[in-house]
Amino acid sequence: MLKHIRPALTVLIGLTLITGLLYPLAITGIAGVLFPEQANGSLIERNGQIVGSALIGQNFTQDRYFHGRPSATTAPDPKDSTKTIDAPYNAANSMGSNLGPTSKALADRIKADVDKLKTENPAQPVPVDLVTASGSGLDPNMSPEAALFQVPRVAKARGLPEDGVRALVATHTEARLMGWLGEPRVNVLRLNLALDQGGGR
Amino acid sequence: MTLIGWIQIALFCLIIVALAAPVGGYMTRVFNGERTFLSPVLKPVEAGLYRLAGVDESTEQHWLTYTIAMLLFHVGGFFIIYLLMRWQEFLPFNPAGQSPVPPELSFNTAISFITNTNWQNYGGESTLSYLVQMLGLTHQNFLSAVTGIVLAVALIRGFARASAKTIGNFWVDITRCTLYILLPICVPYALFLIWQGMPQTLGAYVDATTLEGAKQTIAVGPVASQVAIKMLGTNGGGFFNANAAHPFENPTALTNFVQMLSILVLGAAMTNVFGRMVGNQRQGWAILAAMGVLFIAGVAVCYWAEANGTATLNVLGLAGGNMEGKEVRFGIVASALFAVVTTAASCGAVNAMHDSFTALGGMIPMINMQLGEIVVGGVGAGLYGMLMFVVITVFVAGLMVGRTPEYVGKKIEAKDVKMAMLAILILPLMMLGWTAIAVVYPPAVASIANAGPHGFSEVLYAYTSQAANNGSAFGGLTGNTPFYNVSGAIAMFVGRFWVIVPMMAIAGSLAAKRIVPPSLGTFPTTGGLFVGLLVGVILIVGGLTFFPALALGPIVEHLAMQAGSVF
């Protein structure tokens, strides 16, 4: 047994330093040179202020913005740290709703959201991704259908022509990679930034 | 289900099959100690490490010595993680100021990572410092994966050698596997992930002011270096709580596709390593074929179930499948495929919340793990698990014709079959036994999030995943309680090492045997008949063991859903 202790300790420490310190630090160093933007979180600045990350969704509630998908993330309750409160798009505590297919809470939530969206735009069918919470609670995207569904509301709130807003959605729609990989999608934050910069006229 | 969806699945399978032989060939050279194109750079590092450790490269070990060396190595790994977690507040690389992790949670996590499970009772971004993520978790992501691979190689040597006393040198095998196989893949892989948008920084979390003026704290960190090995080593422990569903941990459809490939590539290649070492690559292809049958069946059911959606959605006329808990950039097909891939292997990374899958869609990952993750399987662990079933299969075939069973030239005797049964039977004991206790123990019942049969599924999934060393979860269950932390750690530990020890005993026993030349009466193990029989044995053993439990959970839930019930 004793004669195994030396190799056990030496190999363990040697490989731990190589894989646990040398490797991640080397990758961090190379990434900082080759891909500094991505390595720091694909942050977006406006007027010198960080407004978010291109990869992380954020909470939109005003009519003048496109809204992303429901988010189930939470944060500690400031009044009682043993409890949590709803905090949509909390990018320091990613999570999904974890509600199952026969959950009454889920059925009620979806029904309420669908009813609300139907009053906003009775003309179109409600897209499924607009009433289902994402896995991370931070989904930066929505489907093109979900964006088009919200065009009448956004156009009205901003006094823009619907056709102009629809065209803006079209230019922000990303197709499948090479025509087969992934799903068509719209980045909500980038679309809203484009609106703020005067897009959609 | 769509045509484009099936094209994604078909291309995925084709690429895995195409990679098996070249990667398997390279791995075989490494384990045979032959020169590779990386030798000029890595040989000095390797030799230096042996000199420091006092290891003689050319001396091999008996199976028992090999196993003891492996166990000792893990004791050390356990303490590194445990102590780093307990003391993280006093150590560097902690810009978020994370406080010490409580003892039970540290215990659970340390066991979880040394057993290649990576069960997450913690939320990465809210609990752990960067130092723990790197020095604790990233390093064990490498070493637990390496352990799985070298143990499988030891077993293969048992089959391949004749009248031998030794099965390799543990220290040499793990050093070579880390330096020549895992690290050289991880470096370009991590850089690719960063290029696609994955963060890799030691800087603090970023405060942003959203367009509506709210404050958003964005967790970042050295993510890519960990994710690369998390996938390649079928570990699956996420840097973030939401794992590969988190946009930073899986930014694009392309990273998702490559991550799925990297989960299965080494496991598939191990079947080829087996074929090469026993001198007939068709033996490896036959095993991969049996894995492929089970894999494609699982993908078809899971994809169909998720694309059909749930009663809740369909009643409201919401088309497009069950998107609750899924990300738009992956959609239904890449989420369903990922769920099957991650549980076919012992990975356990998730890109969608399995708890929100349909009843049948969520049952497929459970079945994959209950079969012992032999459908390609974890790196190494999948192959040795599968070879246990092969031993049983040739035994059953031998019983049918009344001959002593043989496999790749080795007689399979009573002792070997007993050991294989011991390895196979321990998993149901851990999975079903702990589930039975948890569903009648009030503090454990209180952790269940969903009511009705889905609640039972949450508990069954938890112990299934931990005993099988997978690590994915029906995440609604509150696992961070003393009961689940301790019982889960036991399930993970026993599920890993109680399989390994009998398996190594078989390796030793086989190595010592003579090679029997094939005769007319030898059952050919490279054809369709063998593949069919192997799949049959796996499904019968798995079905008989787990069908009653599955009937109480997902199956009854599916029937309830069709009847329009909610809980």
PDB file of C-alpha atoms in Angstrom, chain B residues 41 60 134 157 170 176 224 244 252 293 423 450 459 516 527 529 552 564:
ATOM      1  CA  VAL B  41       6.223  17.751 -27.312  1.00  0.00           C
ATOM      2  CA  GLU B  60       2.832  -3.530 -15.320  1.00  0.00           C
ATOM      3  CA  MET B 134     -11.006  25.234 -12.210  1.00  0.00           C
ATOM      4  CA  ARG B 157      -6.387  -6.069 -22.278  1.00  0.00           C
ATOM      5  CA  PHE B 170      -2.516   2.599 -13.885  1.00  0.00           C
ATOM      6  CA  ARG B 176      -0.989   9.100 -21.285  1.00  0.00           C
ATOM      7  CA  ALA B 224     -15.107  27.359 -22.035  1.00  0.00           C
ATOM      8  CA  ALA B 244     -25.965  23.644 -21.443  1.00  0.00           C
ATOM      9  CA  THR B 252     -25.341  28.558 -30.813  1.00  0.00           C
ATOM     10  CA  VAL B 293     -30.157   0.203 -32.401  1.00  0.00           C
ATOM     11  CA  ALA B 423     -21.898  -5.499 -11.531  1.00  0.00           C
ATOM     12  CA  ASN B 450     -44.527  18.529  -8.987  1.00  0.00           C
ATOM     13  CA  VAL B 459     -37.364  11.000  -7.203  1.00  0.00           C
ATOM     14  CA  VAL B 516      -9.134 -20.788 -27.538  1.00  0.00           C
ATOM     15  CA  GLY B 527     -23.053 -10.857 -36.982  1.00  0.00           C
ATOM     16  CA  LEU B 529     -27.758 -12.618 -34.740  1.00  0.00           C
ATOM     17  CA  LEU B 552     -45.917   4.188 -11.513  1.00  0.00           C
ATOM     18  CA  GLY B 564     -56.864  15.580 -19.484  1.00  0.00           C
TER      19      GLY B 564
END
